[in-house]
Amino acid sequence: MSAPRLHCLMVLSSAVEGVSAQSFIQAYTLASSNFSIQLASPHGKNVEYVQQDDNNRRWFNEFRSKASSNPIAFETVDSARYSALLIPSSPGAVHDLASNTELSQIVNHFIREKKPICAIGSGVAALCCVMSPDGKSWGFKTYSMTGPSVFELARTQEFSSLPVIVEDFIKDHGGQYNNSEMDAVHVIIDRHLITGQNAHSTLMAVQNLTLMCAQNKHAVSGSRDMR
């Protein structure tokens, strides 16, 4: 009899700037082979998958026909049910996730319980929501992490109007930021946090999330066997 699957909460932006289609496909496909996936977005709103092409449009048409493609609202999430948190690259994250109070409660649970968190590319902005009530302390201060560099963001038309520059936010709030060259696959692991610099880093980041959860599951079962 196979062991029950772990549950993974996949957090998505519902802003018009959307979620990277390619990052989502890679993250969802790889994660769903190892986890039971639950999508969640602000107020359970529909998600716009941006930068679709002829190759992945058919995949999304099939995906949207499934009930599991409909996200639930952050307010209804029972964080204790999930073993992992996954945030694919999402250009919309700076607009509706970076300051979302409901998402902050979810992420704070994962920090307290030291559960694996994986944020990729522009989705790293979602981690900015974890501020103390007085706004002076960030939940990921002292963590080493990556995310889109200023140079990568500067190539986008929206750069001058972005409410959050991830690299600057991390540095200004006590985090340790590191990046590689533009568009390079670059992943940083610090404790239970996995971050990828850009959408190209999706597969590498999710693979590490899978390995981290498998290691944690093995450690828990091992400690039970010793009792």
PDB file of C-alpha atoms in Angstrom:
ATOM      1  CA  MET A   1       0.000   0.000   0.000  1.00  0.00           C
ATOM      2  CA  SER A   2       1.506   3.319  -1.083  1.00  0.00           C
ATOM      3  CA  ALA A   3       1.965   6.115   1.417  1.00  0.00           C
ATOM      4  CA  PRO A   4      -0.522   9.002   1.233  1.00  0.00           C
ATOM      5  CA  ARG A   5       0.609  11.943  -0.858  1.00  0.00           C
ATOM      6  CA  LEU A   6       1.734  15.161   0.763  1.00  0.00           C
ATOM      7  CA  HIS A   7      -0.371  18.258   0.113  1.00  0.00           C
ATOM      8  CA  CYS A   8       1.131  21.327  -1.559  1.00  0.00           C
ATOM      9  CA  LEU A   9      -0.486  24.771  -1.614  1.00  0.00           C
ATOM     10  CA  MET A  10       0.231  26.654  -4.843  1.00  0.00           C
ATOM     11  CA  VAL A  11      -0.238  30.401  -4.445  1.00  0.00           C
ATOM     12  CA  LEU A  12      -1.179  32.398  -7.547  1.00  0.00           C
ATOM     13  CA  SER A  13      -1.687  36.061  -8.348  1.00  0.00           C
ATOM     14  CA  SER A  14      -5.072  37.113  -9.698  1.00  0.00           C
ATOM     15  CA  ALA A  15      -3.856  40.542 -10.838  1.00  0.00           C
ATOM     16  CA  VAL A  16      -4.177  41.339 -14.543  1.00  0.00           C
ATOM     17  CA  GLU A  17      -0.380  41.045 -14.869  1.00  0.00           C
ATOM     18  CA  GLY A  18      -0.949  37.376 -14.125  1.00  0.00           C
ATOM     19  CA  VAL A  19       1.172  34.271 -13.690  1.00  0.00           C
ATOM     20  CA  SER A  20       3.908  33.146 -16.074  1.00  0.00           C
ATOM     21  CA  ALA A  21       2.375  30.403 -18.218  1.00  0.00           C
ATOM     22  CA  GLN A  22       5.630  28.501 -18.695  1.00  0.00           C
ATOM     23  CA  SER A  23       6.643  28.703 -15.036  1.00  0.00           C
ATOM     24  CA  PHE A  24       3.197  27.519 -13.953  1.00  0.00           C
ATOM     25  CA  ILE A  25       3.154  24.560 -16.362  1.00  0.00           C
ATOM     26  CA  GLN A  26       6.593  23.417 -15.253  1.00  0.00           C
ATOM     27  CA  ALA A  27       5.860  23.904 -11.551  1.00  0.00           C
ATOM     28  CA  TYR A  28       2.403  22.311 -11.662  1.00  0.00           C
ATOM     29  CA  THR A  29       3.435  19.341 -13.814  1.00  0.00           C
ATOM     30  CA  LEU A  30       6.467  18.476 -11.710  1.00  0.00           C
ATOM     31  CA  ALA A  31       4.813  19.128  -8.347  1.00  0.00           C
ATOM     32  CA  SER A  32       1.630  17.214  -9.185  1.00  0.00           C
ATOM     33  CA  SER A  33       3.671  14.073  -9.802  1.00  0.00           C
ATOM     34  CA  ASN A  34       4.713  14.181  -6.141  1.00  0.00           C
ATOM     35  CA  PHE A  35       2.011  16.145  -4.306  1.00  0.00           C
ATOM     36  CA  SER A  36      -1.722  16.676  -4.165  1.00  0.00           C
ATOM     37  CA  ILE A  37      -1.965  20.270  -5.401  1.00  0.00           C
ATOM     38  CA  GLN A  38      -4.392  22.933  -4.204  1.00  0.00           C
ATOM     39  CA  LEU A  39      -4.423  26.282  -6.013  1.00  0.00           C
ATOM     40  CA  ALA A  40      -5.184  29.456  -4.052  1.00  0.00           C
ATOM     41  CA  SER A  41      -5.511  33.117  -5.028  1.00  0.00           C
ATOM     42  CA  PRO A  42      -6.788  36.342  -3.436  1.00  0.00           C
ATOM     43  CA  HIS A  43     -10.535  35.832  -2.808  1.00  0.00           C
ATOM     44  CA  GLY A  44     -10.399  32.756  -5.066  1.00  0.00           C
ATOM     45  CA  LYS A  45     -10.395  34.933  -8.188  1.00  0.00           C
ATOM     46  CA  ASN A  46      -9.590  33.495 -11.603  1.00  0.00           C
ATOM     47  CA  VAL A  47      -5.979  33.552 -12.725  1.00  0.00           C
ATOM     48  CA  GLU A  48      -4.590  35.015 -15.937  1.00  0.00           C
ATOM     49  CA  TYR A  49      -1.754  32.908 -17.355  1.00  0.00           C
ATOM     50  CA  VAL A  50       0.380  35.286 -19.390  1.00  0.00           C
ATOM     51  CA  GLN A  51       2.860  34.769 -22.225  1.00  0.00           C
ATOM     52  CA  GLN A  52       1.023  31.761 -23.595  1.00  0.00           C
ATOM     53  CA  ASP A  53       2.068  30.428 -26.992  1.00  0.00           C
ATOM     54  CA  ASP A  54       0.784  27.866 -29.467  1.00  0.00           C
ATOM     55  CA  ASN A  55       2.695  25.108 -27.702  1.00  0.00           C
ATOM     56  CA  ASN A  56       1.076  25.558 -24.280  1.00  0.00           C
ATOM     57  CA  ARG A  57      -2.335  26.986 -25.184  1.00  0.00           C
ATOM     58  CA  ARG A  58      -3.736  23.491 -25.724  1.00  0.00           C
ATOM     59  CA  TRP A  59      -2.390  22.446 -22.312  1.00  0.00           C
ATOM     60  CA  PHE A  60      -4.238  25.330 -20.634  1.00  0.00           C
ATOM     61  CA  ASN A  61      -7.469  24.589 -22.489  1.00  0.00           C
ATOM     62  CA  GLU A  62      -7.388  21.069 -21.118  1.00  0.00           C
ATOM     63  CA  PHE A  63      -6.282  22.233 -17.667  1.00  0.00           C
ATOM     64  CA  ARG A  64      -9.115  24.765 -17.322  1.00  0.00           C
ATOM     65  CA  SER A  65     -11.680  22.036 -17.969  1.00  0.00           C
ATOM     66  CA  LYS A  66     -10.745  20.392 -14.661  1.00  0.00           C
ATOM     67  CA  ALA A  67     -12.346  21.397 -11.361  1.00  0.00           C
ATOM     68  CA  SER A  68      -8.915  21.444  -9.746  1.00  0.00           C
ATOM     69  CA  SER A  69      -7.972  24.447 -11.907  1.00  0.00           C
ATOM     70  CA  ASN A  70     -10.249  26.712  -9.845  1.00  0.00           C
ATOM     71  CA  PRO A  71      -8.350  28.353  -6.975  1.00  0.00           C
ATOM     72  CA  ILE A  72      -9.738  28.683  -3.475  1.00  0.00           C
ATOM     73  CA  ALA A  73      -9.584  31.915  -1.469  1.00  0.00           C
ATOM     74  CA  PHE A  74      -6.715  32.530   0.947  1.00  0.00           C
ATOM     75  CA  GLU A  75      -9.301  33.034   3.698  1.00  0.00           C
ATOM     76  CA  THR A  76     -10.432  29.407   3.422  1.00  0.00           C
ATOM     77  CA  VAL A  77      -6.942  27.841   3.494  1.00  0.00           C
ATOM     78  CA  ASP A  78      -6.182  25.530   6.428  1.00  0.00           C
ATOM     79  CA  SER A  79      -2.397  25.956   6.487  1.00  0.00           C
ATOM     80  CA  ALA A  80      -1.875  22.993   8.824  1.00  0.00           C
ATOM     81  CA  ARG A  81      -3.075  20.682   6.049  1.00  0.00           C
ATOM     82  CA  TYR A  82      -0.194  21.481   3.714  1.00  0.00           C
ATOM     83  CA  SER A  83       3.388  20.255   3.775  1.00  0.00           C
ATOM     84  CA  ALA A  84       4.741  22.676   1.166  1.00  0.00           C
ATOM     85  CA  LEU A  85       4.081  26.130  -0.259  1.00  0.00           C
ATOM     86  CA  LEU A  86       4.852  26.834  -3.918  1.00  0.00           C
ATOM     87  CA  ILE A  87       4.720  30.200  -5.697  1.00  0.00           C
ATOM     88  CA  PRO A  88       5.528  30.145  -9.436  1.00  0.00           C
ATOM     89  CA  SER A  89       6.853  33.184 -11.270  1.00  0.00           C
ATOM     90  CA  SER A  90       4.005  35.707 -11.260  1.00  0.00           C
ATOM     91  CA  PRO A  91       4.353  39.232 -12.683  1.00  0.00           C
ATOM     92  CA  GLY A  92       1.145  40.110 -10.834  1.00  0.00           C
ATOM     93  CA  ALA A  93       2.573  39.190  -7.422  1.00  0.00           C
ATOM     94  CA  VAL A  94       3.931  42.674  -6.757  1.00  0.00           C
ATOM     95  CA  HIS A  95       0.409  44.050  -7.148  1.00  0.00           C
ATOM     96  CA  ASP A  96      -1.805  41.684  -5.127  1.00  0.00           C
ATOM     97  CA  LEU A  97       0.402  39.300  -3.144  1.00  0.00           C
ATOM     98  CA  ALA A  98       3.242  41.468  -1.804  1.00  0.00           C
ATOM     99  CA  SER A  99       1.008  43.158   0.775  1.00  0.00           C
ATOM    100  CA  ASN A 100      -1.786  40.589   1.165  1.00  0.00           C
ATOM    101  CA  THR A 101      -2.667  40.114   4.856  1.00  0.00           C
ATOM    102  CA  GLU A 102      -4.388  36.727   4.392  1.00  0.00           C
ATOM    103  CA  LEU A 103      -1.355  35.380   2.555  1.00  0.00           C
ATOM    104  CA  SER A 104       0.860  36.762   5.326  1.00  0.00           C
ATOM    105  CA  GLN A 105      -0.934  34.539   7.848  1.00  0.00           C
ATOM    106  CA  ILE A 106      -0.409  31.494   5.633  1.00  0.00           C
ATOM    107  CA  VAL A 107       3.294  32.165   5.066  1.00  0.00           C
ATOM    108  CA  ASN A 108       3.823  32.920   8.770  1.00  0.00           C
ATOM    109  CA  HIS A 109       2.489  29.444   9.570  1.00  0.00           C
ATOM    110  CA  PHE A 110       5.061  27.894   7.232  1.00  0.00           C
ATOM    111  CA  ILE A 111       7.845  29.953   8.822  1.00  0.00           C
ATOM    112  CA  ARG A 112       6.829  28.973  12.359  1.00  0.00           C
ATOM    113  CA  GLU A 113       6.552  25.288  11.462  1.00  0.00           C
ATOM    114  CA  LYS A 114       9.675  25.392   9.254  1.00  0.00           C
ATOM    115  CA  LYS A 115       7.762  23.839   6.369  1.00  0.00           C
ATOM    116  CA  PRO A 116       9.295  24.041   2.873  1.00  0.00           C
ATOM    117  CA  ILE A 117       8.544  27.226   0.926  1.00  0.00           C
ATOM    118  CA  CYS A 118       9.474  27.623  -2.742  1.00  0.00           C
ATOM    119  CA  ALA A 119       9.119  30.967  -4.535  1.00  0.00           C
ATOM    120  CA  ILE A 120      10.266  31.537  -8.088  1.00  0.00           C
ATOM    121  CA  GLY A 121      11.138  34.638 -10.109  1.00  0.00           C
ATOM    122  CA  SER A 122       8.618  37.439  -9.813  1.00  0.00           C
ATOM    123  CA  GLY A 123       6.670  35.203  -7.414  1.00  0.00           C
ATOM    124  CA  VAL A 124       9.322  35.933  -4.758  1.00  0.00           C
ATOM    125  CA  ALA A 125       7.555  39.285  -4.293  1.00  0.00           C
ATOM    126  CA  ALA A 126       4.774  37.379  -2.501  1.00  0.00           C
ATOM    127  CA  LEU A 127       7.163  36.830   0.416  1.00  0.00           C
ATOM    128  CA  CYS A 128       7.216  40.597   1.023  1.00  0.00           C
ATOM    129  CA  CYS A 129       3.803  40.312   2.683  1.00  0.00           C
ATOM    130  CA  VAL A 130       5.229  38.814   5.885  1.00  0.00           C
ATOM    131  CA  MET A 131       5.694  42.008   7.884  1.00  0.00           C
ATOM    132  CA  SER A 132       5.199  42.481  11.611  1.00  0.00           C
ATOM    133  CA  PRO A 133       2.096  44.444  12.703  1.00  0.00           C
ATOM    134  CA  ASP A 134       4.205  47.577  13.203  1.00  0.00           C
ATOM    135  CA  GLY A 135       5.740  47.187   9.747  1.00  0.00           C
ATOM    136  CA  LYS A 136       9.298  47.195  11.087  1.00  0.00           C
ATOM    137  CA  SER A 137      10.290  43.520  10.919  1.00  0.00           C
ATOM    138  CA  TRP A 138      10.184  41.117   7.969  1.00  0.00           C
ATOM    139  CA  GLY A 139       9.621  37.389   8.438  1.00  0.00           C
ATOM    140  CA  PHE A 140      12.538  36.485   6.146  1.00  0.00           C
ATOM    141  CA  LYS A 141      15.175  38.819   7.540  1.00  0.00           C
ATOM    142  CA  THR A 142      18.566  37.032   7.762  1.00  0.00           C
ATOM    143  CA  TYR A 143      17.510  34.546   5.046  1.00  0.00           C
ATOM    144  CA  SER A 144      19.674  34.194   1.946  1.00  0.00           C
ATOM    145  CA  MET A 145      17.586  34.307  -1.199  1.00  0.00           C
ATOM    146  CA  THR A 146      17.360  35.301  -4.814  1.00  0.00           C
ATOM    147  CA  GLY A 147      14.707  36.757  -7.086  1.00  0.00           C
ATOM    148  CA  PRO A 148      14.550  38.869 -10.237  1.00  0.00           C
ATOM    149  CA  SER A 149      17.469  41.293 -10.362  1.00  0.00           C
ATOM    150  CA  VAL A 150      17.003  44.998 -11.002  1.00  0.00           C
ATOM    151  CA  PHE A 151      18.597  44.490 -14.410  1.00  0.00           C
ATOM    152  CA  GLU A 152      16.103  41.766 -15.328  1.00  0.00           C
ATOM    153  CA  LEU A 153      13.166  43.899 -14.207  1.00  0.00           C
ATOM    154  CA  ALA A 154      14.516  46.992 -15.993  1.00  0.00           C
ATOM    155  CA  ARG A 155      13.870  45.312 -19.336  1.00  0.00           C
ATOM    156  CA  THR A 156      10.112  45.256 -18.705  1.00  0.00           C
ATOM    157  CA  GLN A 157       7.783  48.087 -19.713  1.00  0.00           C
ATOM    158  CA  GLU A 158       6.271  48.128 -16.206  1.00  0.00           C
ATOM    159  CA  PHE A 159       9.586  48.703 -14.415  1.00  0.00           C
ATOM    160  CA  SER A 160       9.054  52.396 -13.623  1.00  0.00           C
ATOM    161  CA  SER A 161       5.632  51.735 -12.076  1.00  0.00           C
ATOM    162  CA  LEU A 162       6.385  48.589 -10.053  1.00  0.00           C
ATOM    163  CA  PRO A 163       5.255  49.018  -6.416  1.00  0.00           C
ATOM    164  CA  VAL A 164       7.975  46.618  -5.208  1.00  0.00           C
ATOM    165  CA  ILE A 165      11.489  45.940  -6.506  1.00  0.00           C
ATOM    166  CA  VAL A 166      12.278  42.533  -5.027  1.00  0.00           C
ATOM    167  CA  GLU A 167      16.058  42.940  -4.906  1.00  0.00           C
ATOM    168  CA  ASP A 168      15.778  46.287  -3.105  1.00  0.00           C
ATOM    169  CA  PHE A 169      13.094  45.037  -0.704  1.00  0.00           C
ATOM    170  CA  ILE A 170      15.183  42.049   0.386  1.00  0.00           C
ATOM    171  CA  LYS A 171      18.263  44.193   0.991  1.00  0.00           C
ATOM    172  CA  ASP A 172      16.308  46.943   2.777  1.00  0.00           C
ATOM    173  CA  HIS A 173      14.585  44.490   5.157  1.00  0.00           C
ATOM    174  CA  GLY A 174      17.534  42.462   6.393  1.00  0.00           C
ATOM    175  CA  GLY A 175      17.642  39.643   3.850  1.00  0.00           C
ATOM    176  CA  GLN A 176      20.758  38.489   2.018  1.00  0.00           C
ATOM    177  CA  TYR A 177      20.201  38.890  -1.737  1.00  0.00           C
ATOM    178  CA  ASN A 178      22.258  37.152  -4.404  1.00  0.00           C
ATOM    179  CA  ASN A 179      21.813  36.826  -8.145  1.00  0.00           C
ATOM    180  CA  SER A 180      23.582  35.370 -11.147  1.00  0.00           C
ATOM    181  CA  GLU A 181      23.718  36.782 -14.668  1.00  0.00           C
ATOM    182  CA  MET A 182      20.455  37.705 -16.360  1.00  0.00           C
ATOM    183  CA  ASP A 183      18.207  34.771 -17.317  1.00  0.00           C
ATOM    184  CA  ALA A 184      20.572  32.239 -15.731  1.00  0.00           C
ATOM    185  CA  VAL A 185      19.219  29.255 -13.784  1.00  0.00           C
ATOM    186  CA  HIS A 186      19.967  30.252 -10.195  1.00  0.00           C
ATOM    187  CA  VAL A 187      18.467  28.724  -7.042  1.00  0.00           C
ATOM    188  CA  ILE A 188      19.274  29.423  -3.387  1.00  0.00           C
ATOM    189  CA  ILE A 189      18.320  27.194  -0.466  1.00  0.00           C
ATOM    190  CA  ASP A 190      18.422  28.556   3.075  1.00  0.00           C
ATOM    191  CA  ARG A 191      16.864  26.423   5.791  1.00  0.00           C
ATOM    192  CA  HIS A 192      13.324  25.640   4.585  1.00  0.00           C
ATOM    193  CA  LEU A 193      13.230  28.412   1.964  1.00  0.00           C
ATOM    194  CA  ILE A 194      13.956  27.790  -1.724  1.00  0.00           C
ATOM    195  CA  THR A 195      14.048  30.724  -4.141  1.00  0.00           C
ATOM    196  CA  GLY A 196      14.659  30.865  -7.885  1.00  0.00           C
ATOM    197  CA  GLN A 197      15.945  33.982  -9.632  1.00  0.00           C
ATOM    198  CA  ASN A 198      13.620  33.840 -12.628  1.00  0.00           C
ATOM    199  CA  ALA A 199      11.150  31.673 -14.537  1.00  0.00           C
ATOM    200  CA  HIS A 200      14.065  29.743 -16.085  1.00  0.00           C
ATOM    201  CA  SER A 201      14.853  28.486 -12.566  1.00  0.00           C
ATOM    202  CA  THR A 202      11.422  26.872 -12.102  1.00  0.00           C
ATOM    203  CA  LEU A 203      12.330  23.218 -12.678  1.00  0.00           C
ATOM    204  CA  MET A 204      15.460  23.360 -10.539  1.00  0.00           C
ATOM    205  CA  ALA A 205      13.594  25.075  -7.694  1.00  0.00           C
ATOM    206  CA  VAL A 206      10.644  22.648  -7.697  1.00  0.00           C
ATOM    207  CA  GLN A 207      12.976  19.655  -7.884  1.00  0.00           C
ATOM    208  CA  ASN A 208      14.645  20.909  -4.712  1.00  0.00           C
ATOM    209  CA  LEU A 209      11.249  21.409  -3.074  1.00  0.00           C
ATOM    210  CA  THR A 210      10.368  17.783  -3.853  1.00  0.00           C
ATOM    211  CA  LEU A 211      13.674  16.554  -2.426  1.00  0.00           C
ATOM    212  CA  MET A 212      13.307  18.681   0.708  1.00  0.00           C
ATOM    213  CA  CYS A 213       9.804  17.357   1.403  1.00  0.00           C
ATOM    214  CA  ALA A 214      10.914  13.761   0.793  1.00  0.00           C
ATOM    215  CA  GLN A 215      13.794  14.255   3.220  1.00  0.00           C
ATOM    216  CA  ASN A 216      11.479  15.732   5.851  1.00  0.00           C
ATOM    217  CA  LYS A 217       8.989  12.894   5.393  1.00  0.00           C
ATOM    218  CA  HIS A 218      11.762  10.314   5.776  1.00  0.00           C
ATOM    219  CA  ALA A 219      13.073  12.041   8.916  1.00  0.00           C
ATOM    220  CA  VAL A 220       9.605  12.052  10.496  1.00  0.00           C
ATOM    221  CA  SER A 221       8.962   8.372   9.705  1.00  0.00           C
ATOM    222  CA  GLY A 222      12.442   7.510  10.981  1.00  0.00           C
ATOM    223  CA  SER A 223      11.853   9.218  14.315  1.00  0.00           C
ATOM    224  CA  ARG A 224       8.547   7.317  14.684  1.00  0.00           C
ATOM    225  CA  ASP A 225      10.279   4.003  14.012  1.00  0.00           C
ATOM    226  CA  MET A 226      12.752   4.694  16.820  1.00  0.00           C
ATOM    227  CA  ARG A 227      10.004   5.070  19.395  1.00  0.00           C
TER     228      ARG A 227
END
